[in-house]
mmCIF file of C-alpha atoms and ligand atoms in Angstrom:
data_model
loop_
_atom_site.group_PDB
_atom_site.id
_atom_site.type_symbol
_atom_site.label_atom_id
_atom_site.label_comp_id
_atom_site.label_asym_id
_atom_site.label_seq_id
_atom_site.Cartn_x
_atom_site.Cartn_y
_atom_site.Cartn_z
ATOM 1 C CA MET Q 23 61.370 108.325 126.369
ATOM 2 C CA PRO Q 24 62.033 105.462 123.929
ATOM 3 C CA THR Q 25 63.344 102.236 125.469
ATOM 4 C CA THR Q 26 66.843 100.998 124.681
ATOM 5 C CA ALA Q 27 65.297 98.336 122.425
ATOM 6 C CA GLU Q 28 63.283 100.984 120.539
ATOM 7 C CA ARG Q 29 66.348 103.176 120.048
ATOM 8 C CA GLU Q 30 68.283 100.169 118.762
ATOM 9 C CA SER Q 31 65.644 99.027 116.265
ATOM 10 C CA ALA Q 32 65.366 102.560 114.880
ATOM 11 C CA VAL Q 33 69.034 102.943 114.000
ATOM 12 C CA PHE Q 34 70.856 99.644 113.577
ATOM 13 C CA MET Q 35 70.955 97.335 110.595
ATOM 14 C CA MET Q 36 68.898 94.538 112.063
ATOM 15 C CA SER Q 37 71.397 91.824 111.155
ATOM 16 C CA ALA Q 38 71.191 89.880 114.430
ATOM 17 C CA GLY Q 39 68.994 89.464 117.468
ATOM 18 C CA ARG Q 40 69.786 90.404 121.041
ATOM 19 C CA LEU Q 41 68.816 89.148 124.464
ATOM 20 C CA PRO Q 42 66.467 91.616 126.200
ATOM 21 C CA VAL Q 43 68.950 92.953 128.751
ATOM 22 C CA THR Q 44 70.916 96.215 128.848
ATOM 23 C CA LEU Q 45 74.171 95.584 130.676
ATOM 24 C CA VAL Q 46 75.924 98.518 132.256
ATOM 25 C CA ARG Q 47 78.634 97.149 134.562
ATOM 26 C CA GLY Q 48 80.663 94.045 135.317
ATOM 27 C CA GLU Q 49 83.015 92.697 137.965
ATOM 28 C CA GLY Q 50 84.575 89.251 138.041
ATOM 29 C CA SER Q 51 81.995 86.693 136.883
ATOM 30 C CA LYS Q 52 79.066 89.064 137.426
ATOM 31 C CA VAL Q 53 77.342 91.752 135.377
ATOM 32 C CA TRP Q 54 74.579 94.215 136.238
ATOM 33 C CA ASP Q 55 71.785 95.574 134.041
ATOM 34 C CA ASP Q 56 70.337 99.100 133.889
ATOM 35 C CA GLU Q 57 67.711 98.174 136.495
ATOM 36 C CA GLY Q 58 70.318 97.043 139.001
ATOM 37 C CA ASN Q 59 69.750 93.294 138.539
ATOM 38 C CA GLU Q 60 72.819 91.113 139.097
ATOM 39 C CA TYR Q 61 73.671 88.147 136.882
ATOM 40 C CA LEU Q 62 76.292 85.455 136.770
ATOM 41 C CA ASP Q 63 77.781 85.874 133.303
ATOM 42 C CA PHE Q 64 77.828 82.554 131.431
ATOM 43 C CA VAL Q 65 78.227 84.276 128.073
ATOM 44 C CA ALA Q 66 81.426 86.136 129.020
ATOM 45 C CA GLY Q 67 81.401 88.256 125.875
ATOM 46 C CA ILE Q 68 81.079 85.028 123.839
ATOM 47 C CA ALA Q 69 83.914 83.149 125.510
ATOM 48 C CA ALA Q 70 86.114 86.254 125.331
ATOM 49 C CA ASP Q 71 86.187 87.569 128.909
ATOM 50 C CA ASN Q 72 88.323 84.698 130.143
ATOM 51 C CA LEU Q 73 89.588 86.693 133.143
ATOM 52 C CA GLY Q 74 86.123 88.019 133.956
ATOM 53 C CA HIS Q 75 85.152 91.674 134.045
ATOM 54 C CA CYS Q 76 87.409 94.476 135.257
ATOM 55 C CA HIS Q 77 90.233 92.165 136.376
ATOM 56 C CA PRO Q 78 92.511 94.505 138.373
ATOM 57 C CA ARG Q 79 95.637 93.655 136.375
ATOM 58 C CA ILE Q 80 93.792 94.214 133.081
ATOM 59 C CA VAL Q 81 92.330 97.529 134.272
ATOM 60 C CA GLU Q 82 95.841 98.569 135.303
ATOM 61 C CA ALA Q 83 97.350 97.502 131.965
ATOM 62 C CA ILE Q 84 94.702 99.485 130.068
ATOM 63 C CA LYS Q 85 95.286 102.606 132.162
ATOM 64 C CA ARG Q 86 99.054 102.329 131.846
ATOM 65 C CA GLN Q 87 98.946 101.961 128.063
ATOM 66 C CA ALA Q 88 96.276 104.680 127.654
ATOM 67 C CA GLU Q 89 98.719 107.093 129.271
ATOM 68 C CA THR Q 90 101.599 105.920 127.087
ATOM 69 C CA LEU Q 91 100.695 105.119 123.471
ATOM 70 C CA LEU Q 92 97.584 103.621 121.865
ATOM 71 C CA HIS Q 93 98.162 103.447 118.149
ATOM 72 C CA VAL Q 94 100.767 104.489 115.625
ATOM 73 C CA SER Q 95 100.353 101.953 112.735
ATOM 74 C CA ASN Q 96 102.717 99.262 111.595
ATOM 75 C CA TYR Q 97 104.856 101.744 109.708
ATOM 76 C CA PHE Q 98 106.759 101.831 112.981
ATOM 77 C CA TYR Q 99 108.319 99.358 115.373
ATOM 78 C CA THR Q 100 106.530 99.110 118.724
ATOM 79 C CA ILE Q 101 107.463 96.994 121.725
ATOM 80 C CA PRO Q 102 104.266 95.454 123.200
ATOM 81 C CA GLN Q 103 103.551 93.459 120.019
ATOM 82 C CA LEU Q 104 107.033 91.940 120.160
ATOM 83 C CA ASP Q 105 106.663 90.995 123.822
ATOM 84 C CA LEU Q 106 103.265 89.426 123.081
ATOM 85 C CA ALA Q 107 104.655 87.573 120.066
ATOM 86 C CA ASP Q 108 107.447 86.105 122.202
ATOM 87 C CA VAL Q 109 104.972 84.741 124.763
ATOM 88 C CA ILE Q 110 102.594 83.187 122.223
ATOM 89 C CA LEU Q 111 105.406 81.621 120.201
ATOM 90 C CA GLU Q 112 107.127 80.294 123.302
ATOM 91 C CA GLN Q 113 103.898 78.768 124.604
ATOM 92 C CA SER Q 114 102.912 77.244 121.262
ATOM 93 C CA GLY Q 115 106.338 76.253 119.993
ATOM 94 C CA MET Q 116 105.426 77.935 116.716
ATOM 95 C CA THR Q 117 107.648 80.407 114.884
ATOM 96 C CA ARG Q 118 105.808 83.359 113.285
ATOM 97 C CA ILE Q 119 102.839 85.591 114.123
ATOM 98 C CA PHE Q 120 100.651 88.261 112.555
ATOM 99 C CA PHE Q 121 98.323 90.393 114.702
ATOM 100 C CA CYS Q 122 94.860 91.463 113.568
ATOM 101 C CA ASN Q 123 91.671 92.660 115.246
ATOM 102 C CA SER Q 124 89.116 89.842 115.326
ATOM 103 C CA GLY Q 125 88.459 86.160 114.860
ATOM 104 C CA ALA Q 126 87.134 86.552 111.344
ATOM 105 C CA GLU Q 127 90.269 88.439 110.362
ATOM 106 C CA ALA Q 128 92.436 85.728 111.858
ATOM 107 C CA THR Q 129 90.655 82.944 109.953
ATOM 108 C CA GLU Q 130 90.559 85.109 106.816
ATOM 109 C CA GLY Q 131 94.337 85.438 107.079
ATOM 110 C CA ALA Q 132 94.664 81.705 107.605
ATOM 111 C CA ILE Q 133 92.563 81.128 104.479
ATOM 112 C CA LYS Q 134 94.908 83.376 102.498
ATOM 113 C CA ILE Q 135 97.889 81.392 103.797
ATOM 114 C CA GLY Q 136 96.165 78.114 102.894
ATOM 115 C CA ARG Q 137 95.449 79.333 99.394
ATOM 116 C CA LYS Q 138 98.968 80.638 98.941
ATOM 117 C CA TRP Q 139 100.243 77.238 100.035
ATOM 118 C CA GLY Q 140 98.129 75.710 97.275
ATOM 119 C CA GLN Q 141 99.379 78.234 94.734
ATOM 120 C CA THR Q 142 103.054 77.747 95.551
ATOM 121 C CA ARG Q 143 103.381 74.206 96.970
ATOM 122 C CA ARG Q 144 100.467 72.278 95.484
ATOM 123 C CA ASP Q 145 100.586 73.279 91.843
ATOM 124 C CA GLY Q 146 98.030 76.095 91.980
ATOM 125 C CA ALA Q 147 95.486 74.353 94.216
ATOM 126 C CA THR Q 148 92.937 76.682 95.841
ATOM 127 C CA GLU Q 149 90.477 74.494 97.727
ATOM 128 C CA ILE Q 150 90.283 74.350 101.505
ATOM 129 C CA ILE Q 151 88.513 71.457 103.193
ATOM 130 C CA VAL Q 152 86.197 72.723 105.949
ATOM 131 C CA MET Q 153 83.681 71.058 108.243
ATOM 132 C CA ASP Q 154 79.904 70.993 108.421
ATOM 133 C CA GLU Q 155 78.695 73.037 111.391
ATOM 134 C CA ALA Q 156 81.987 74.933 111.491
ATOM 135 C CA PHE Q 157 82.056 78.601 112.362
ATOM 136 C CA HIS Q 158 84.942 80.754 111.192
ATOM 137 C CA GLY Q 159 83.465 84.272 111.143
ATOM 138 C CA ARG Q 160 81.327 86.595 109.053
ATOM 139 C CA THR Q 161 83.636 88.035 106.411
ATOM 140 C CA LEU Q 162 82.873 86.753 102.917
ATOM 141 C CA ALA Q 163 85.595 84.103 102.889
ATOM 142 C CA SER Q 164 85.258 83.048 106.541
ATOM 143 C CA VAL Q 165 81.479 82.751 106.272
ATOM 144 C CA ASN Q 166 81.873 80.539 103.209
ATOM 145 C CA ALA Q 167 84.267 78.392 105.200
ATOM 146 C CA SER Q 168 81.567 78.081 107.850
ATOM 147 C CA GLY Q 169 78.996 75.326 107.925
ATOM 148 C CA ASN Q 170 75.723 77.197 108.368
ATOM 149 C CA PRO Q 171 74.239 77.761 104.867
ATOM 150 C CA ASN Q 172 71.854 80.431 106.240
ATOM 151 C CA TYR Q 173 74.846 82.623 107.010
ATOM 152 C CA ARG Q 174 76.359 82.437 103.514
ATOM 153 C CA GLU Q 175 73.565 81.849 101.004
ATOM 154 C CA PRO Q 176 72.148 85.412 101.132
ATOM 155 C CA PHE Q 177 75.459 86.591 99.653
ATOM 156 C CA GLY Q 178 75.763 84.226 96.724
ATOM 157 C CA PRO Q 179 78.325 81.529 96.133
ATOM 158 C CA LEU Q 180 82.067 81.838 96.701
ATOM 159 C CA GLU Q 181 84.290 79.062 95.445
ATOM 160 C CA GLY Q 182 87.214 77.457 97.189
ATOM 161 C CA PHE Q 183 85.669 75.552 100.104
ATOM 162 C CA ARG Q 184 84.757 71.895 100.287
ATOM 163 C CA HIS Q 185 82.459 71.027 103.203
ATOM 164 C CA VAL Q 186 82.681 67.580 104.804
ATOM 165 C CA PRO Q 187 81.182 66.166 108.037
ATOM 166 C CA PHE Q 188 83.061 66.940 111.278
ATOM 167 C CA ASN Q 189 84.796 64.016 112.994
ATOM 168 C CA ASP Q 190 84.891 62.003 109.762
ATOM 169 C CA VAL Q 191 88.479 61.389 108.616
ATOM 170 C CA GLY Q 192 87.294 59.182 105.754
ATOM 171 C CA ALA Q 193 85.232 62.051 104.327
ATOM 172 C CA VAL Q 194 88.325 64.257 104.417
ATOM 173 C CA ARG Q 195 90.393 61.613 102.608
ATOM 174 C CA ASP Q 196 87.668 61.240 99.962
ATOM 175 C CA ALA Q 197 87.541 65.011 99.423
ATOM 176 C CA ILE Q 198 91.290 65.376 98.789
ATOM 177 C CA GLY Q 199 92.370 65.863 95.209
ATOM 178 C CA PRO Q 200 94.809 67.934 93.146
ATOM 179 C CA GLN Q 201 92.619 70.983 93.917
ATOM 180 C CA THR Q 202 93.156 70.675 97.695
ATOM 181 C CA ALA Q 203 95.436 73.159 99.461
ATOM 182 C CA ALA Q 204 94.636 72.927 103.169
ATOM 183 C CA ILE Q 205 92.310 71.776 105.937
ATOM 184 C CA LEU Q 206 90.686 74.309 108.268
ATOM 185 C CA VAL Q 207 89.051 72.928 111.407
ATOM 186 C CA GLU Q 208 88.086 73.873 114.966
ATOM 187 C CA PRO Q 209 89.410 71.509 117.682
ATOM 188 C CA LEU Q 210 85.946 71.859 119.226
ATOM 189 C CA GLN Q 211 83.098 73.496 117.316
ATOM 190 C CA GLY Q 212 81.739 76.281 119.543
ATOM 191 C CA GLU Q 213 79.043 78.102 117.578
ATOM 192 C CA GLY Q 214 78.159 74.904 115.717
ATOM 193 C CA GLY Q 215 76.842 73.306 118.919
ATOM 194 C CA VAL Q 216 79.866 72.637 121.161
ATOM 195 C CA ASN Q 217 80.820 69.562 119.148
ATOM 196 C CA VAL Q 218 83.929 67.972 120.610
ATOM 197 C CA ALA Q 219 86.487 66.384 118.293
ATOM 198 C CA ASP Q 220 86.741 62.629 118.820
ATOM 199 C CA GLU Q 221 89.968 61.450 120.363
ATOM 200 C CA GLY Q 222 92.454 60.880 117.576
ATOM 201 C CA TYR Q 223 90.628 63.053 115.020
ATOM 202 C CA LEU Q 224 93.194 65.857 115.011
ATOM 203 C CA VAL Q 225 96.058 63.348 115.044
ATOM 204 C CA ALA Q 226 94.553 61.713 111.958
ATOM 205 C CA LEU Q 227 94.102 65.077 110.212
ATOM 206 C CA ARG Q 228 97.738 65.909 110.957
ATOM 207 C CA GLN Q 229 98.744 62.614 109.301
ATOM 208 C CA VAL Q 230 96.529 63.267 106.295
ATOM 209 C CA CYS Q 231 98.079 66.714 105.853
ATOM 210 C CA ASP Q 232 101.614 65.315 106.067
ATOM 211 C CA GLU Q 233 100.806 62.533 103.598
ATOM 212 C CA HIS Q 234 99.264 64.877 101.028
ATOM 213 C CA ASN Q 235 101.421 67.956 101.591
ATOM 214 C CA LEU Q 236 98.472 70.035 102.856
ATOM 215 C CA LEU Q 237 98.471 72.726 105.514
ATOM 216 C CA LEU Q 238 96.671 71.922 108.767
ATOM 217 C CA MET Q 239 95.007 75.105 109.989
ATOM 218 C CA LEU Q 240 93.260 75.168 113.365
ATOM 219 C CA ASP Q 241 90.681 77.785 114.285
ATOM 220 C CA GLU Q 242 91.315 78.273 118.005
ATOM 221 C CA VAL Q 243 89.434 81.568 118.143
ATOM 222 C CA GLN Q 244 86.968 80.206 120.711
ATOM 223 C CA THR Q 245 88.938 77.277 122.152
ATOM 224 C CA GLY Q 246 92.266 79.060 122.652
ATOM 225 C CA ILE Q 247 93.664 80.960 125.662
ATOM 226 C CA GLY Q 248 92.806 78.345 128.278
ATOM 227 C CA ARG Q 249 89.113 77.861 127.558
ATOM 228 C CA THR Q 250 89.238 74.074 127.169
ATOM 229 C CA GLY Q 251 91.713 73.427 129.989
ATOM 230 C CA LYS Q 252 94.922 73.882 127.988
ATOM 231 C CA LEU Q 253 96.294 77.163 126.673
ATOM 232 C CA PHE Q 254 95.522 75.884 123.144
ATOM 233 C CA ALA Q 255 93.071 73.020 122.604
ATOM 234 C CA TRP Q 256 95.523 71.149 120.341
ATOM 235 C CA GLN Q 257 97.790 70.710 123.343
ATOM 236 C CA HIS Q 258 95.394 68.055 124.701
ATOM 237 C CA GLU Q 259 96.676 65.741 121.978
ATOM 238 C CA ASP Q 260 99.863 67.621 121.121
ATOM 239 C CA VAL Q 261 98.929 67.995 117.469
ATOM 240 C CA GLN Q 262 100.674 71.152 116.408
ATOM 241 C CA PRO Q 263 98.952 72.838 113.467
ATOM 242 C CA ASP Q 264 100.799 74.639 110.662
ATOM 243 C CA VAL Q 265 98.584 77.666 111.165
ATOM 244 C CA MET Q 266 96.469 78.677 114.162
ATOM 245 C CA ALA Q 267 93.884 81.456 114.408
ATOM 246 C CA LEU Q 268 93.381 83.172 117.788
ATOM 247 C CA ALA Q 269 91.105 85.961 118.985
ATOM 248 C CA LYS Q 270 88.243 85.909 121.540
ATOM 249 C CA GLY Q 271 90.017 85.247 124.868
ATOM 250 C CA LEU Q 272 93.322 86.789 123.814
ATOM 251 C CA GLY Q 273 92.512 90.379 124.781
ATOM 252 C CA SER Q 274 90.253 90.063 127.848
ATOM 253 C CA GLY Q 275 87.560 91.865 125.843
ATOM 254 C CA VAL Q 276 89.818 94.187 123.899
ATOM 255 C CA PRO Q 277 89.540 93.337 120.173
ATOM 256 C CA ILE Q 278 92.632 91.472 119.014
ATOM 257 C CA GLY Q 279 93.300 88.432 116.872
ATOM 258 C CA ALA Q 280 96.393 86.607 115.708
ATOM 259 C CA ILE Q 281 97.504 84.242 112.991
ATOM 260 C CA VAL Q 282 100.288 81.981 114.222
ATOM 261 C CA ALA Q 283 102.380 79.725 111.987
ATOM 262 C CA ASN Q 284 105.120 77.134 112.208
ATOM 263 C CA GLU Q 285 107.898 76.903 109.597
ATOM 264 C CA ARG Q 286 105.582 75.262 107.051
ATOM 265 C CA GLY Q 287 102.878 77.889 107.457
ATOM 266 C CA ASP Q 288 105.362 80.743 107.263
ATOM 267 C CA ILE Q 289 104.821 81.629 103.611
ATOM 268 C CA LEU Q 290 103.559 85.212 103.538
ATOM 269 C CA GLU Q 291 105.970 87.597 101.838
ATOM 270 C CA PRO Q 292 106.262 91.392 101.827
ATOM 271 C CA GLY Q 293 103.066 92.886 100.417
ATOM 272 C CA ASP Q 294 100.925 89.777 100.974
ATOM 273 C CA HIS Q 295 98.988 91.023 104.008
ATOM 274 C CA GLY Q 296 98.594 94.067 106.218
ATOM 275 C CA THR Q 297 96.483 95.937 108.766
ATOM 276 C CA THR Q 298 96.046 99.425 110.178
ATOM 277 C CA PHE Q 299 95.071 98.586 113.745
ATOM 278 C CA GLY Q 300 96.374 95.039 114.158
ATOM 279 C CA GLY Q 301 99.244 94.740 116.628
ATOM 280 C CA GLN Q 302 98.857 98.276 118.021
ATOM 281 C CA PRO Q 303 100.415 99.028 121.424
ATOM 282 C CA PHE Q 304 97.020 99.246 123.166
ATOM 283 C CA THR Q 305 95.531 95.849 122.296
ATOM 284 C CA THR Q 306 98.826 93.977 122.388
ATOM 285 C CA SER Q 307 99.777 95.305 125.832
ATOM 286 C CA VAL Q 308 96.375 94.227 127.187
ATOM 287 C CA ALA Q 309 96.747 90.794 125.562
ATOM 288 C CA LEU Q 310 100.272 90.510 126.993
ATOM 289 C CA GLU Q 311 98.967 91.153 130.519
ATOM 290 C CA THR Q 312 96.128 88.695 129.851
ATOM 291 C CA LEU Q 313 98.575 85.932 128.947
ATOM 292 C CA ARG Q 314 100.831 86.732 131.885
ATOM 293 C CA VAL Q 315 97.909 86.322 134.297
ATOM 294 C CA ILE Q 316 96.751 83.169 132.538
ATOM 295 C CA ILE Q 317 100.189 81.574 132.674
ATOM 296 C CA GLU Q 318 101.257 82.758 136.148
ATOM 297 C CA GLU Q 319 97.990 81.664 137.758
ATOM 298 C CA ASP Q 320 97.656 78.501 135.682
ATOM 299 C CA ILE Q 321 94.164 79.523 134.604
ATOM 300 C CA PRO Q 322 93.851 76.611 132.117
ATOM 301 C CA SER Q 323 93.976 74.121 135.014
ATOM 302 C CA GLN Q 324 91.337 76.133 136.845
ATOM 303 C CA ALA Q 325 89.166 76.033 133.716
ATOM 304 C CA ALA Q 326 89.572 72.256 133.602
ATOM 305 C CA ALA Q 327 88.602 71.863 137.268
ATOM 306 C CA ARG Q 328 85.629 74.240 137.142
ATOM 307 C CA GLY Q 329 84.536 72.670 133.859
ATOM 308 C CA GLU Q 330 84.567 69.252 135.491
ATOM 309 C CA GLN Q 331 82.517 70.625 138.391
ATOM 310 C CA LEU Q 332 79.996 72.250 136.026
ATOM 311 C CA THR Q 333 79.535 69.242 133.748
ATOM 312 C CA SER Q 334 79.281 66.711 136.564
ATOM 313 C CA GLY Q 335 76.933 69.038 138.484
ATOM 314 C CA ILE Q 336 74.539 69.283 135.553
ATOM 315 C CA ARG Q 337 74.883 65.577 134.781
ATOM 316 C CA ALA Q 338 73.713 64.926 138.337
ATOM 317 C CA LEU Q 339 70.446 66.689 137.401
ATOM 318 C CA GLU Q 340 69.781 64.375 134.444
ATOM 319 C CA ASP Q 341 67.696 61.904 136.450
ATOM 320 C CA ARG Q 342 65.319 64.576 137.693
ATOM 321 C CA HIS Q 343 65.127 66.553 134.435
ATOM 322 C CA PRO Q 344 64.241 64.590 131.317
ATOM 323 C CA LEU Q 345 64.741 67.860 129.380
ATOM 324 C CA ILE Q 346 68.493 67.254 129.740
ATOM 325 C CA ASP Q 347 69.547 64.814 127.059
ATOM 326 C CA HIS Q 348 73.248 64.998 127.855
ATOM 327 C CA VAL Q 349 76.074 67.398 128.709
ATOM 328 C CA ARG Q 350 79.172 67.764 126.534
ATOM 329 C CA GLY Q 351 82.185 70.017 126.190
ATOM 330 C CA LYS Q 352 85.734 70.480 127.374
ATOM 331 C CA GLY Q 353 86.978 72.739 130.156
ATOM 332 C CA LEU Q 354 84.637 75.705 130.436
ATOM 333 C CA LEU Q 355 83.217 75.366 126.931
ATOM 334 C CA VAL Q 356 80.135 73.392 127.882
ATOM 335 C CA ALA Q 357 76.786 72.622 126.275
ATOM 336 C CA VAL Q 358 73.599 71.123 127.616
ATOM 337 C CA GLN Q 359 71.875 69.137 124.881
ATOM 338 C CA LEU Q 360 68.135 69.415 125.513
ATOM 339 C CA SER Q 361 65.669 66.727 124.532
ATOM 340 C CA GLU Q 362 63.254 69.372 123.156
ATOM 341 C CA ASP Q 363 63.604 72.775 121.475
ATOM 342 C CA VAL Q 364 63.004 74.661 124.724
ATOM 343 C CA GLY Q 365 66.371 76.467 124.693
ATOM 344 C CA PRO Q 366 65.098 80.044 124.314
ATOM 345 C CA ALA Q 367 62.449 79.587 127.040
ATOM 346 C CA LEU Q 368 65.047 77.987 129.295
ATOM 347 C CA VAL Q 369 67.498 80.845 128.683
ATOM 348 C CA ALA Q 370 64.751 83.297 129.751
ATOM 349 C CA ALA Q 371 63.903 81.276 132.875
ATOM 350 C CA ILE Q 372 67.591 81.075 133.784
ATOM 351 C CA ARG Q 373 67.979 84.818 133.262
ATOM 352 C CA GLU Q 374 65.029 85.567 135.561
ATOM 353 C CA ARG Q 375 66.923 83.633 138.206
ATOM 354 C CA GLY Q 376 70.114 85.661 137.822
ATOM 355 C CA LEU Q 377 72.263 83.946 135.213
ATOM 356 C CA ILE Q 378 72.816 84.933 131.582
ATOM 357 C CA CYS Q 379 73.642 82.341 128.955
ATOM 358 C CA ASN Q 380 72.625 81.660 125.367
ATOM 359 C CA VAL Q 381 71.648 78.936 122.926
ATOM 360 C CA VAL Q 382 73.711 77.970 119.875
ATOM 361 C CA LYS Q 383 70.769 75.892 118.617
ATOM 362 C CA PRO Q 384 67.155 75.799 119.877
ATOM 363 C CA ASN Q 385 68.040 72.629 121.783
ATOM 364 C CA VAL Q 386 71.634 73.434 122.767
ATOM 365 C CA LEU Q 387 72.402 75.667 125.740
ATOM 366 C CA ARG Q 388 75.984 76.966 125.809
ATOM 367 C CA LEU Q 389 77.741 77.738 129.099
ATOM 368 C CA VAL Q 390 80.985 79.721 128.811
ATOM 369 C CA PRO Q 391 81.692 81.601 132.052
ATOM 370 C CA PRO Q 392 84.944 83.425 132.772
ATOM 371 C CA LEU Q 393 87.760 80.942 133.478
ATOM 372 C CA THR Q 394 88.328 82.663 136.834
ATOM 373 C CA ILE Q 395 84.856 81.730 138.088
ATOM 374 C CA SER Q 396 84.791 80.393 141.669
ATOM 375 C CA GLU Q 397 83.634 77.023 142.921
ATOM 376 C CA ASP Q 398 80.750 78.693 144.780
ATOM 377 C CA GLU Q 399 79.631 80.556 141.681
ATOM 378 C CA ILE Q 400 79.559 77.314 139.688
ATOM 379 C CA ASN Q 401 77.412 75.761 142.424
ATOM 380 C CA ASP Q 402 75.086 78.777 142.318
ATOM 381 C CA ALA Q 403 74.799 78.379 138.563
ATOM 382 C CA ILE Q 404 73.934 74.688 138.828
ATOM 383 C CA GLY Q 405 71.217 75.573 141.374
ATOM 384 C CA ILE Q 406 69.774 78.220 139.045
ATOM 385 C CA ILE Q 407 69.741 75.852 136.070
ATOM 386 C CA ASP Q 408 68.099 73.154 138.206
ATOM 387 C CA ASP Q 409 65.379 75.555 139.333
ATOM 388 C CA ALA Q 410 64.831 76.959 135.821
ATOM 389 C CA LEU Q 411 64.493 73.450 134.367
ATOM 390 C CA SER Q 412 61.809 72.666 136.956
ATOM 391 C CA SER Q 413 59.906 75.823 136.045
ATOM 392 C CA ILE Q 414 60.040 75.005 132.298
ATOM 393 C CA ALA Q 415 58.898 71.430 132.796
ATOM 394 C CA GLU Q 416 55.760 72.551 134.649
HETATM 395 C C1 LIG D 522 83.760 83.779 117.130
HETATM 396 C C2 LIG D 522 84.520 82.931 116.198
HETATM 397 C C3 LIG D 522 85.070 83.428 115.003
HETATM 398 C C4 LIG D 522 84.825 84.845 114.570
HETATM 399 O O1 LIG D 522 85.359 85.782 115.446
HETATM 400 P P1 LIG D 522 84.906 87.307 115.339
HETATM 401 O O2 LIG D 522 85.809 87.995 116.311
HETATM 402 O O3 LIG D 522 83.464 87.367 115.701
HETATM 403 O O4 LIG D 522 85.130 87.738 113.958
HETATM 404 C C5 LIG D 522 85.836 82.589 114.227
HETATM 405 N N1 LIG D 522 86.038 81.315 114.572
HETATM 406 C C6 LIG D 522 85.522 80.796 115.704
HETATM 407 C C7 LIG D 522 85.810 79.365 116.048
HETATM 408 C C8 LIG D 522 84.729 81.571 116.543
HETATM 409 O O5 LIG D 522 84.200 81.040 117.640
#
């Protein structure tokens, strides 16, 4: 019998690596592998399973919709997408929405809106200012908007993006010219290393956009839906974007994304954009239930409290573990900056002790548990990380 890893390497395009675990079941903040081992899940489907695994209300919503209507296309009116739109627009104070299926599609749509803004409101401008170390997805446009050159260079150049350092308003000002249409930025860079925006950065970008008639487009694919302690990360500073991209946490693991706009960003016209699956009754009804739980139970506040517990708990280990350089993040989007490139070995040692997590750089450990994680589970996780750090240091 071939192993799961052997089966995989025989059939898949080997475009990305995996952690050596085969997961078969989940419940709450825990998952189990095919050998019956239990893990605390600090990957959470890459910051997507914000309500944990098999949340009873999500399971119920899926069953209910499976017995009703899954997909009919956007040739027809359907109700769940309208109900979901109402909630997102009410919560964000924005005015228009388009549903798609993933984060890359959401940022891709935002990029189209930014470019159309340039075409129609900035005299044919096409360039979008993006940040070093950004991550916006893997489609051709979104990967070119991203910071990591290794992700885009194999596919040749694509024009239309100007990369500047993150957290540097002066660099943005210097990059603006008649060619500039919009700015696309994450409020906190997740894949790029959990790089938190400095206080005032987004406020300054909002000002720059207003001064120069540019669109401010925020990629909240990873930060949105309560992850950082507010429903949307821009609500920490109340800097409303013109366009916002959502995905990851929106569907509790069901693939859904959204492009949200205010009046300025509302410039798509009939024929400009479309989708077969986006906005279908299945994914939108699950996302609607997700948001209802998140709002009714004030999950963002829980994320803030548990995030505080996690960061201060790991900070308390700093004295004993010189491998910890510092801890950073917001809410439950947390990174441990290591003083050496021991991330992969540390991830393995942590996994052996019953917790799964990953590295976004060889020296940056990312911790993104479900937002519903309990106080006890956070304490367990801190204990595991403490123990794993000791084992690595030996
Ligand atoms: C994950 C991510 C994306 C891409 O989402 P996919 O669903 O993988 O296409 C885009 N932007 C950010 C900030 C992300 O974290």
